[in-house]
Amino acid sequence: MTDQPVLRLTLTHLVGPADAVVAPQWLTEHLWCQARAVDRLEHVRVRVAPGRIGVAMFVLAADEFGAVRSARAVCARALGASGELRGWRFAE
């Protein structure tokens, strides 16, 4: 096992109002704007459907926990920084 960061895939799901749809390109850009250097984000892909958003992020991290923590931090900042995402939350 190594402590060197490797590229890790994280999947996050967001839920919102049943009829709400967010533009994928806008959301991708918004997520990038919320990322900080410490997040070590490398790639973002989103898929949207009414009331649901799937976010795939590739993050450089030493372990899976660190990758998930970074991805959730970026998503949390994105949710808090835009009125467009009012009513959206992490699916648990």
N, CA, C and O atoms as a printed pandas DataFrame, in Angstrom:
     atom_number atom_name residue_name chain_id  residue_number  x_coord  y_coord  z_coord
0              1         N          MET        A               1    0.855   -1.174    0.000
1              2        CA          MET        A               1    0.000    0.000    0.000
2              3         C          MET        A               1    0.900    1.235    0.000
3              4         O          MET        A               1    1.955    1.245    0.635
4              5         N          THR        A               2    0.484    2.249   -0.700
5              6        CA          THR        A               2    1.276    3.469   -0.814
6              7         C          THR        A               2    0.478    4.678   -0.368
7              8         O          THR        A               2   -0.750    4.700   -0.454
8              9         N          ASP        A               3    1.194    5.679    0.109
9             10        CA          ASP        A               3    0.534    6.932    0.476
10            11         C          ASP        A               3    0.556    7.919   -0.669
11            12         O          ASP        A               3    0.088    9.050   -0.532
12            13         N          GLN        A               4    1.100    7.494   -1.804
13            14        CA          GLN        A               4    1.136    8.361   -2.971
14            15         C          GLN        A               4   -0.281    8.503   -3.527
15            16         O          GLN        A               4   -1.014    7.519   -3.623
16            17         N          PRO        A               5   -0.662    9.726   -3.892
17            18        CA          PRO        A               5   -2.002    9.894   -4.459
18            19         C          PRO        A               5   -2.123    9.213   -5.811
19            20         O          PRO        A               5   -1.203    9.235   -6.628
20            21         N          VAL        A               6   -3.267    8.617   -6.018
21            22        CA          VAL        A               6   -3.601    8.024   -7.309
22            23         C          VAL        A               6   -4.958    8.579   -7.732
23            24         O          VAL        A               6   -5.719    9.083   -6.905
24            25         N          LEU        A               7   -5.244    8.484   -9.000
25            26        CA          LEU        A               7   -6.508    8.977   -9.519
26            27         C          LEU        A               7   -7.623    8.021   -9.106
27            28         O          LEU        A               7   -7.577    6.827   -9.401
28            29         N          ARG        A               8   -8.618    8.563   -8.423
29            30        CA          ARG        A               8   -9.721    7.743   -7.914
30            31         C          ARG        A               8  -11.052    8.297   -8.405
31            32         O          ARG        A               8  -11.263    9.509   -8.446
32            33         N          LEU        A               9  -11.932    7.394   -8.771
33            34        CA          LEU        A               9  -13.274    7.751   -9.214
34            35         C          LEU        A               9  -14.209    7.797   -8.017
35            36         O          LEU        A               9  -14.253    6.861   -7.219
36            37         N          THR        A              10  -14.958    8.891   -7.894
37            38        CA          THR        A              10  -15.990    8.986   -6.865
38            39         C          THR        A              10  -17.326    9.245   -7.550
39            40         O          THR        A              10  -17.385    9.936   -8.566
40            41         N          LEU        A              11  -18.379    8.697   -7.000
41            42        CA          LEU        A              11  -19.726    8.900   -7.515
42            43         C          LEU        A              11  -20.582    9.506   -6.420
43            44         O          LEU        A              11  -20.659    8.977   -5.311
44            45         N          THR        A              12  -21.220   10.612   -6.738
45            46        CA          THR        A              12  -22.086   11.302   -5.792
46            47         C          THR        A              12  -23.439   11.508   -6.455
47            48         O          THR        A              12  -23.519   11.808   -7.647
48            49         N          HIS        A              13  -24.496   11.347   -5.678
49            50        CA          HIS        A              13  -25.840   11.552   -6.205
50            51         C          HIS        A              13  -26.524   12.657   -5.418
51            52         O          HIS        A              13  -26.472   12.696   -4.189
52            53         N          LEU        A              14  -27.163   13.550   -6.154
53            54        CA          LEU        A              14  -27.918   14.644   -5.560
54            55         C          LEU        A              14  -29.375   14.477   -5.943
55            56         O          LEU        A              14  -29.689   14.005   -7.035
56            57         N          VAL        A              15  -30.262   14.865   -5.042
57            58        CA          VAL        A              15  -31.694   14.831   -5.328
58            59         C          VAL        A              15  -32.265   16.214   -5.067
59            60         O          VAL        A              15  -31.780   16.966   -4.221
60            61         N          GLY        A              16  -33.310   16.522   -5.819
61            62        CA          GLY        A              16  -33.931   17.827   -5.688
62            63         C          GLY        A              16  -35.410   17.742   -6.010
63            64         O          GLY        A              16  -35.989   16.656   -6.029
64            65         N          PRO        A              17  -36.017   18.889   -6.261
65            66        CA          PRO        A              17  -37.439   18.902   -6.614
66            67         C          PRO        A              17  -37.708   17.967   -7.797
67            68         O          PRO        A              17  -36.922   17.905   -8.742
68            69         N          ALA        A              18  -38.820   17.248   -7.731
69            70        CA          ALA        A              18  -39.115   16.186   -8.696
70            71         C          ALA        A              18  -39.071   16.642  -10.150
71            72         O          ALA        A              18  -38.691   15.859  -11.021
72            73         N          ASP        A              19  -39.444   17.873  -10.434
73            74        CA          ASP        A              19  -39.486   18.339  -11.820
74            75         C          ASP        A              19  -38.297   19.227  -12.192
75            76         O          ASP        A              19  -38.244   19.752  -13.304
76            77         N          ALA        A              20  -37.346   19.398  -11.274
77            78        CA          ALA        A              20  -36.207   20.296  -11.515
78            79         C          ALA        A              20  -35.149   19.614  -12.382
79            80         O          ALA        A              20  -34.802   18.452  -12.171
80            81         N          VAL        A              21  -34.653   20.359  -13.353
81            82        CA          VAL        A              21  -33.562   19.888  -14.202
82            83         C          VAL        A              21  -32.515   20.993  -14.267
83            84         O          VAL        A              21  -32.842   22.160  -14.481
84            85         N          VAL        A              22  -31.278   20.622  -14.084
85            86        CA          VAL        A              22  -30.157   21.560  -14.123
86            87         C          VAL        A              22  -29.378   21.301  -15.408
87            88         O          VAL        A              22  -29.189   20.149  -15.798
88            89         N          ALA        A              23  -28.931   22.352  -16.058
89            90        CA          ALA        A              23  -28.147   22.199  -17.288
90            91         C          ALA        A              23  -26.798   21.553  -16.964
91            92         O          ALA        A              23  -26.053   22.075  -16.135
92            93         N          PRO        A              24  -26.475   20.431  -17.600
93            94        CA          PRO        A              24  -25.243   19.712  -17.279
94            95         C          PRO        A              24  -23.975   20.552  -17.466
95            96         O          PRO        A              24  -23.077   20.509  -16.625
96            97         N          GLN        A              25  -23.896   21.301  -18.539
97            98        CA          GLN        A              25  -22.692   22.109  -18.786
98            99         C          GLN        A              25  -22.524   23.169  -17.709
99           100         O          GLN        A              25  -21.417   23.401  -17.222
100          101         N          TRP        A              26  -23.638   23.817  -17.335
101          102        CA          TRP        A              26  -23.569   24.830  -16.271
102          103         C          TRP        A              26  -23.091   24.192  -14.971
103          104         O          TRP        A              26  -22.223   24.741  -14.292
104          105         N          LEU        A              27  -23.657   23.032  -14.622
105          106        CA          LEU        A              27  -23.290   22.379  -13.363
106          107         C          LEU        A              27  -21.824   21.948  -13.365
107          108         O          LEU        A              27  -21.130   22.099  -12.360
108          109         N          THR        A              28  -21.359   21.419  -14.477
109          110        CA          THR        A              28  -19.949   21.037  -14.573
110          111         C          THR        A              28  -19.053   22.242  -14.315
111          112         O          THR        A              28  -18.100   22.153  -13.542
112          113         N          GLU        A              29  -19.350   23.357  -14.953
113          114        CA          GLU        A              29  -18.562   24.576  -14.753
114          115         C          GLU        A              29  -18.670   25.072  -13.311
115          116         O          GLU        A              29  -17.682   25.517  -12.727
116          117         N          HIS        A              30  -19.858   24.993  -12.750
117          118        CA          HIS        A              30  -20.074   25.440  -11.364
118          119         C          HIS        A              30  -19.253   24.592  -10.389
119          120         O          HIS        A              30  -18.664   25.121   -9.447
120          121         N          LEU        A              31  -19.218   23.296  -10.612
121          122        CA          LEU        A              31  -18.420   22.421   -9.754
122          123         C          LEU        A              31  -16.936   22.769   -9.862
123          124         O          LEU        A              31  -16.238   22.825   -8.849
124          125         N          TRP        A              32  -16.457   23.000  -11.066
125          126        CA          TRP        A              32  -15.055   23.401  -11.243
126          127         C          TRP        A              32  -14.764   24.703  -10.518
127          128         O          TRP        A              32  -13.693   24.855   -9.930
128          129         N          CYS        A              33  -15.692   25.638  -10.550
129          130        CA          CYS        A              33  -15.494   26.927   -9.865
130          131         C          CYS        A              33  -15.404   26.751   -8.352
131          132         O          CYS        A              33  -14.753   27.550   -7.680
132          133         N          GLN        A              34  -16.037   25.736   -7.813
133          134        CA          GLN        A              34  -16.028   25.506   -6.370
134          135         C          GLN        A              34  -14.833   24.682   -5.912
135          136         O          GLN        A              34  -14.539   24.633   -4.718
136          137         N          ALA        A              35  -14.148   24.039   -6.836
137          138        CA          ALA        A              35  -13.003   23.205   -6.479
138          139         C          ALA        A              35  -11.829   24.076   -6.037
139          140         O          ALA        A              35  -11.579   25.145   -6.593
140          141         N          ARG        A              36  -11.127   23.594   -5.035
141          142        CA          ARG        A              36   -9.922   24.253   -4.523
142          143         C          ARG        A              36   -8.729   23.351   -4.827
143          144         O          ARG        A              36   -8.889   22.157   -5.081
144          145         N          ALA        A              37   -7.556   23.925   -4.797
145          146        CA          ALA        A              37   -6.350   23.146   -5.094
146          147         C          ALA        A              37   -6.237   21.915   -4.193
147          148         O          ALA        A              37   -5.827   20.848   -4.651
148          149         N          VAL        A              38   -6.595   22.054   -2.928
149          150        CA          VAL        A              38   -6.500   20.955   -1.971
150          151         C          VAL        A              38   -7.431   19.789   -2.344
151          152         O          VAL        A              38   -7.190   18.658   -1.922
152          153         N          ASP        A              39   -8.477   20.045   -3.120
153          154        CA          ASP        A              39   -9.395   18.988   -3.540
154          155         C          ASP        A              39   -8.765   18.055   -4.569
155          156         O          ASP        A              39   -9.178   16.903   -4.697
156          157         N          ARG        A              40   -7.776   18.540   -5.296
157          158        CA          ARG        A              40   -7.049   17.771   -6.302
158          159         C          ARG        A              40   -7.970   17.139   -7.331
159          160         O          ARG        A              40   -7.798   15.986   -7.726
160          161         N          LEU        A              41   -8.951   17.922   -7.754
161          162        CA          LEU        A              41   -9.923   17.484   -8.748
162          163         C          LEU        A              41   -9.272   17.445  -10.128
163          164         O          LEU        A              41   -8.581   18.383  -10.527
164          165         N          GLU        A              42   -9.498   16.354  -10.848
165          166        CA          GLU        A              42   -8.910   16.176  -12.175
166          167         C          GLU        A              42   -9.956   16.167  -13.294
167          168         O          GLU        A              42   -9.679   16.631  -14.400
168          169         N          HIS        A              43  -11.137   15.649  -13.020
169          170        CA          HIS        A              43  -12.159   15.527  -14.072
170          171         C          HIS        A              43  -13.540   15.468  -13.428
171          172         O          HIS        A              43  -13.722   14.881  -12.361
172          173         N          VAL        A              44  -14.511   16.089  -14.100
173          174        CA          VAL        A              44  -15.899   16.081  -13.615
174          175         C          VAL        A              44  -16.814   15.672  -14.760
175          176         O          VAL        A              44  -16.642   16.108  -15.899
176          177         N          ARG        A              45  -17.780   14.835  -14.444
177          178        CA          ARG        A              45  -18.817   14.461  -15.405
178          179         C          ARG        A              45  -20.141   14.444  -14.660
179          180         O          ARG        A              45  -20.235   13.868  -13.576
180          181         N          VAL        A              46  -21.164   15.069  -15.227
181          182        CA          VAL        A              46  -22.479   15.057  -14.585
182          183         C          VAL        A              46  -23.521   14.481  -15.532
183          184         O          VAL        A              46  -23.424   14.611  -16.753
184          185         N          ARG        A              47  -24.499   13.854  -14.945
185          186        CA          ARG        A              47  -25.684   13.380  -15.669
186          187         C          ARG        A              47  -26.889   13.878  -14.900
187          188         O          ARG        A              47  -26.971   13.741  -13.679
188          189         N          VAL        A              48  -27.817   14.453  -15.630
189          190        CA          VAL        A              48  -28.990   15.013  -14.969
190          191         C          VAL        A              48  -30.269   14.359  -15.489
191          192         O          VAL        A              48  -30.362   13.948  -16.646
192          193         N          ALA        A              49  -31.225   14.280  -14.611
193          194        CA          ALA        A              49  -32.580   13.832  -14.904
194          195         C          ALA        A              49  -33.481   14.627  -13.977
195          196         O          ALA        A              49  -33.006   15.168  -12.978
196          197         N          PRO        A              50  -34.755   14.713  -14.277
197          198        CA          PRO        A              50  -35.630   15.457  -13.372
198          199         C          PRO        A              50  -35.505   14.957  -11.930
199          200         O          PRO        A              50  -35.758   13.787  -11.642
200          201         N          GLY        A              51  -35.115   15.857  -11.037
201          202        CA          GLY        A              51  -35.008   15.537   -9.622
202          203         C          GLY        A              51  -33.773   14.768   -9.207
203          204         O          GLY        A              51  -33.625   14.438   -8.030
204          205         N          ARG        A              52  -32.869   14.468  -10.152
205          206        CA          ARG        A              52  -31.668   13.686   -9.819
206          207         C          ARG        A              52  -30.460   14.202  -10.587
207          208         O          ARG        A              52  -30.567   14.616  -11.741
208          209         N          ILE        A              53  -29.323   14.170   -9.931
209          210        CA          ILE        A              53  -28.055   14.508  -10.564
210          211         C          ILE        A              53  -27.040   13.462  -10.131
211          212         O          ILE        A              53  -26.911   13.162   -8.944
212          213         N          GLY        A              54  -26.331   12.917  -11.087
213          214        CA          GLY        A              54  -25.208   12.025  -10.802
214          215         C          GLY        A              54  -23.922   12.771  -11.115
215          216         O          GLY        A              54  -23.781   13.355  -12.189
216          217         N          VAL        A              55  -22.994   12.751  -10.182
217          218        CA          VAL        A              55  -21.721   13.447  -10.359
218          219         C          VAL        A              55  -20.592   12.427  -10.231
219          220         O          VAL        A              55  -20.453   11.771   -9.199
220          221         N          ALA        A              56  -19.795   12.301  -11.278
221          222        CA          ALA        A              56  -18.602   11.465  -11.256
222          223         C          ALA        A              56  -17.402   12.400  -11.248
223          224         O          ALA        A              56  -17.287   13.283  -12.098
224          225         N          MET        A              57  -16.520   12.203  -10.295
225          226        CA          MET        A              57  -15.316   13.029  -10.200
226          227         C          MET        A              57  -14.104   12.109  -10.092
227          228         O          MET        A              57  -14.116   11.112   -9.369
228          229         N          PHE        A              58  -13.070   12.469  -10.822
229          230        CA          PHE        A              58  -11.775   11.832  -10.647
230          231         C          PHE        A              58  -10.940   12.774   -9.796
231          232         O          PHE        A              58  -10.742   13.940  -10.136
232          233         N          VAL        A              59  -10.459   12.245   -8.691
233          234        CA          VAL        A              59   -9.726   13.027   -7.695
234          235         C          VAL        A              59   -8.407   12.322   -7.404
235          236         O          VAL        A              59   -8.366   11.098   -7.282
236          237         N          LEU        A              60   -7.338   13.091   -7.295
237          238        CA          LEU        A              60   -6.064   12.526   -6.840
238          239         C          LEU        A              60   -6.102   12.426   -5.320
239          240         O          LEU        A              60   -6.227   13.436   -4.627
240          241         N          ALA        A              61   -5.992   11.204   -4.806
241          242        CA          ALA        A              61   -6.058   11.010   -3.353
242          243         C          ALA        A              61   -5.281    9.760   -2.976
243          244         O          ALA        A              61   -5.140    8.834   -3.774
244          245         N          ALA        A              62   -4.783    9.750   -1.751
245          246        CA          ALA        A              62   -4.021    8.610   -1.253
246          247         C          ALA        A              62   -4.915    7.409   -0.946
247          248         O          ALA        A              62   -4.464    6.265   -0.994
248          249         N          ASP        A              63   -6.196    7.679   -0.626
249          250        CA          ASP        A              63   -7.111    6.583   -0.312
250          251         C          ASP        A              63   -8.533    6.966   -0.712
251          252         O          ASP        A              63   -8.826    8.114   -1.044
252          253         N          GLU        A              64   -9.393    5.969   -0.667
253          254        CA          GLU        A              64  -10.786    6.171   -1.082
254          255         C          GLU        A              64  -11.497    7.192   -0.200
255          256         O          GLU        A              64  -12.272    8.007   -0.699
256          257         N          PHE        A              65  -11.244    7.154    1.093
257          258        CA          PHE        A              65  -11.868    8.092    2.018
258          259         C          PHE        A              65  -11.517    9.537    1.648
259          260         O          PHE        A              65  -12.389   10.405    1.637
260          261         N          GLY        A              66  -10.267    9.787    1.352
261          262        CA          GLY        A              66   -9.841   11.133    0.969
262          263         C          GLY        A              66  -10.482   11.593   -0.326
263          264         O          GLY        A              66  -10.836   12.764   -0.468
264          265         N          ALA        A              67  -10.634   10.676   -1.271
265          266        CA          ALA        A              67  -11.271   11.017   -2.545
266          267         C          ALA        A              67  -12.738   11.390   -2.340
267          268         O          ALA        A              67  -13.218   12.385   -2.884
268          269         N          VAL        A              68  -13.439   10.584   -1.553
269          270        CA          VAL        A              68  -14.852   10.861   -1.284
270          271         C          VAL        A              68  -15.003   12.173   -0.518
271          272         O          VAL        A              68  -15.897   12.965   -0.815
272          273         N          ARG        A              69  -14.142   12.404    0.457
273          274        CA          ARG        A              69  -14.192   13.652    1.229
274          275         C          ARG        A              69  -14.010   14.865    0.320
275          276         O          ARG        A              69  -14.734   15.850    0.460
276          277         N          SER        A              70  -13.065   14.809   -0.597
277          278        CA          SER        A              70  -12.838   15.924   -1.516
278          279         C          SER        A              70  -14.029   16.138   -2.436
279          280         O          SER        A              70  -14.474   17.270   -2.628
280          281         N          ALA        A              71  -14.547   15.055   -3.006
281          282        CA          ALA        A              71  -15.680   15.168   -3.927
282          283         C          ALA        A              71  -16.907   15.747   -3.218
283          284         O          ALA        A              71  -17.583   16.622   -3.758
284          285         N          ARG        A              72  -17.190   15.261   -2.018
285          286        CA          ARG        A              72  -18.343   15.780   -1.273
286          287         C          ARG        A              72  -18.146   17.237   -0.885
287          288         O          ARG        A              72  -19.107   18.004   -0.851
288          289         N          ALA        A              73  -16.906   17.627   -0.591
289          290        CA          ALA        A              73  -16.639   19.023   -0.239
290          291         C          ALA        A              73  -16.916   19.937   -1.434
291          292         O          ALA        A              73  -17.512   21.002   -1.277
292          293         N          VAL        A              74  -16.485   19.525   -2.615
293          294        CA          VAL        A              74  -16.748   20.325   -3.814
294          295         C          VAL        A              74  -18.261   20.432   -4.042
295          296         O          VAL        A              74  -18.776   21.518   -4.309
296          297         N          CYS        A              75  -18.961   19.317   -3.938
297          298        CA          CYS        A              75  -20.418   19.330   -4.142
298          299         C          CYS        A              75  -21.120   20.178   -3.087
299          300         O          CYS        A              75  -22.049   20.919   -3.408
300          301         N          ALA        A              76  -20.689   20.079   -1.840
301          302        CA          ALA        A              76  -21.305   20.874   -0.771
302          303         C          ALA        A              76  -21.114   22.364   -1.025
303          304         O          ALA        A              76  -22.046   23.147   -0.841
304          305         N          ARG        A              77  -19.927   22.760   -1.442
305          306        CA          ARG        A              77  -19.708   24.175   -1.759
306          307         C          ARG        A              77  -20.576   24.601   -2.924
307          308         O          ARG        A              77  -21.119   25.705   -2.922
308          309         N          ALA        A              78  -20.715   23.737   -3.921
309          310        CA          ALA        A              78  -21.555   24.056   -5.079
310          311         C          ALA        A              78  -23.017   24.221   -4.677
311          312         O          ALA        A              78  -23.694   25.137   -5.144
312          313         N          LEU        A              79  -23.506   23.330   -3.806
313          314        CA          LEU        A              79  -24.893   23.438   -3.347
314          315         C          LEU        A              79  -25.126   24.732   -2.579
315          316         O          LEU        A              79  -26.183   25.350   -2.705
316          317         N          GLY        A              80  -24.150   25.139   -1.792
317          318        CA          GLY        A              80  -24.304   26.339   -0.971
318          319         C          GLY        A              80  -24.063   27.640   -1.703
319          320         O          GLY        A              80  -24.425   28.707   -1.207
320          321         N          ALA        A              81  -23.457   27.567   -2.874
321          322        CA          ALA        A              81  -23.036   28.788   -3.564
322          323         C          ALA        A              81  -23.973   29.238   -4.673
323          324         O          ALA        A              81  -23.709   30.252   -5.318
324          325         N          SER        A              82  -25.047   28.522   -4.910
325          326        CA          SER        A              82  -25.904   28.868   -6.046
326          327         C          SER        A              82  -27.382   28.735   -5.711
327          328         O          SER        A              82  -27.832   27.712   -5.196
328          329         N          GLY        A              83  -28.122   29.790   -6.015
329          330        CA          GLY        A              83  -29.572   29.738   -5.879
330          331         C          GLY        A              83  -30.192   28.739   -6.841
331          332         O          GLY        A              83  -31.274   28.211   -6.584
332          333         N          GLU        A              84  -29.514   28.481   -7.941
333          334        CA          GLU        A              84  -29.989   27.518   -8.935
334          335         C          GLU        A              84  -30.116   26.110   -8.342
335          336         O          GLU        A              84  -30.903   25.292   -8.818
336          337         N          LEU        A              85  -29.333   25.845   -7.304
337          338        CA          LEU        A              85  -29.356   24.525   -6.672
338          339         C          LEU        A              85  -30.142   24.514   -5.365
339          340         O          LEU        A              85  -30.049   23.560   -4.592
340          341         N          ARG        A              86  -30.907   25.559   -5.117
341          342        CA          ARG        A              86  -31.744   25.591   -3.914
342          343         C          ARG        A              86  -32.722   24.412   -3.965
343          344         O          ARG        A              86  -33.361   24.163   -4.988
344          345         N          GLY        A              87  -32.822   23.714   -2.874
345          346        CA          GLY        A              87  -33.712   22.553   -2.803
346          347         C          GLY        A              87  -33.021   21.238   -3.147
347          348         O          GLY        A              87  -33.616   20.171   -2.996
348          349         N          TRP        A              88  -31.783   21.300   -3.603
349          350        CA          TRP        A              88  -31.022   20.091   -3.900
350          351         C          TRP        A              88  -30.208   19.688   -2.666
351          352         O          TRP        A              88  -29.808   20.536   -1.868
352          353         N          ARG        A              89  -29.968   18.369   -2.524
353          354        CA          ARG        A              89  -29.199   17.860   -1.381
354          355         C          ARG        A              89  -28.553   16.538   -1.787
355          356         O          ARG        A              89  -28.869   15.965   -2.830
356          357         N          PHE        A              90  -27.652   16.076   -0.945
357          358        CA          PHE        A              90  -27.050   14.761   -1.174
358          359         C          PHE        A              90  -28.104   13.679   -0.989
359          360         O          PHE        A              90  -28.902   13.731   -0.053
360          361         N          ALA        A              91  -28.103   12.704   -1.884
361          362        CA          ALA        A              91  -28.951   11.523   -1.700
362          363         C          ALA        A              91  -28.237   10.637   -0.689
363          364         O          ALA        A              91  -27.040   10.387   -0.831
364          365         N          GLU        A              92  -28.926   10.169    0.299
365          366        CA          GLU        A              92  -28.284    9.339    1.338
366          367         C          GLU        A              92  -28.732    7.920    1.237
367          368         O          GLU        A              92  -28.300    7.078    2.025
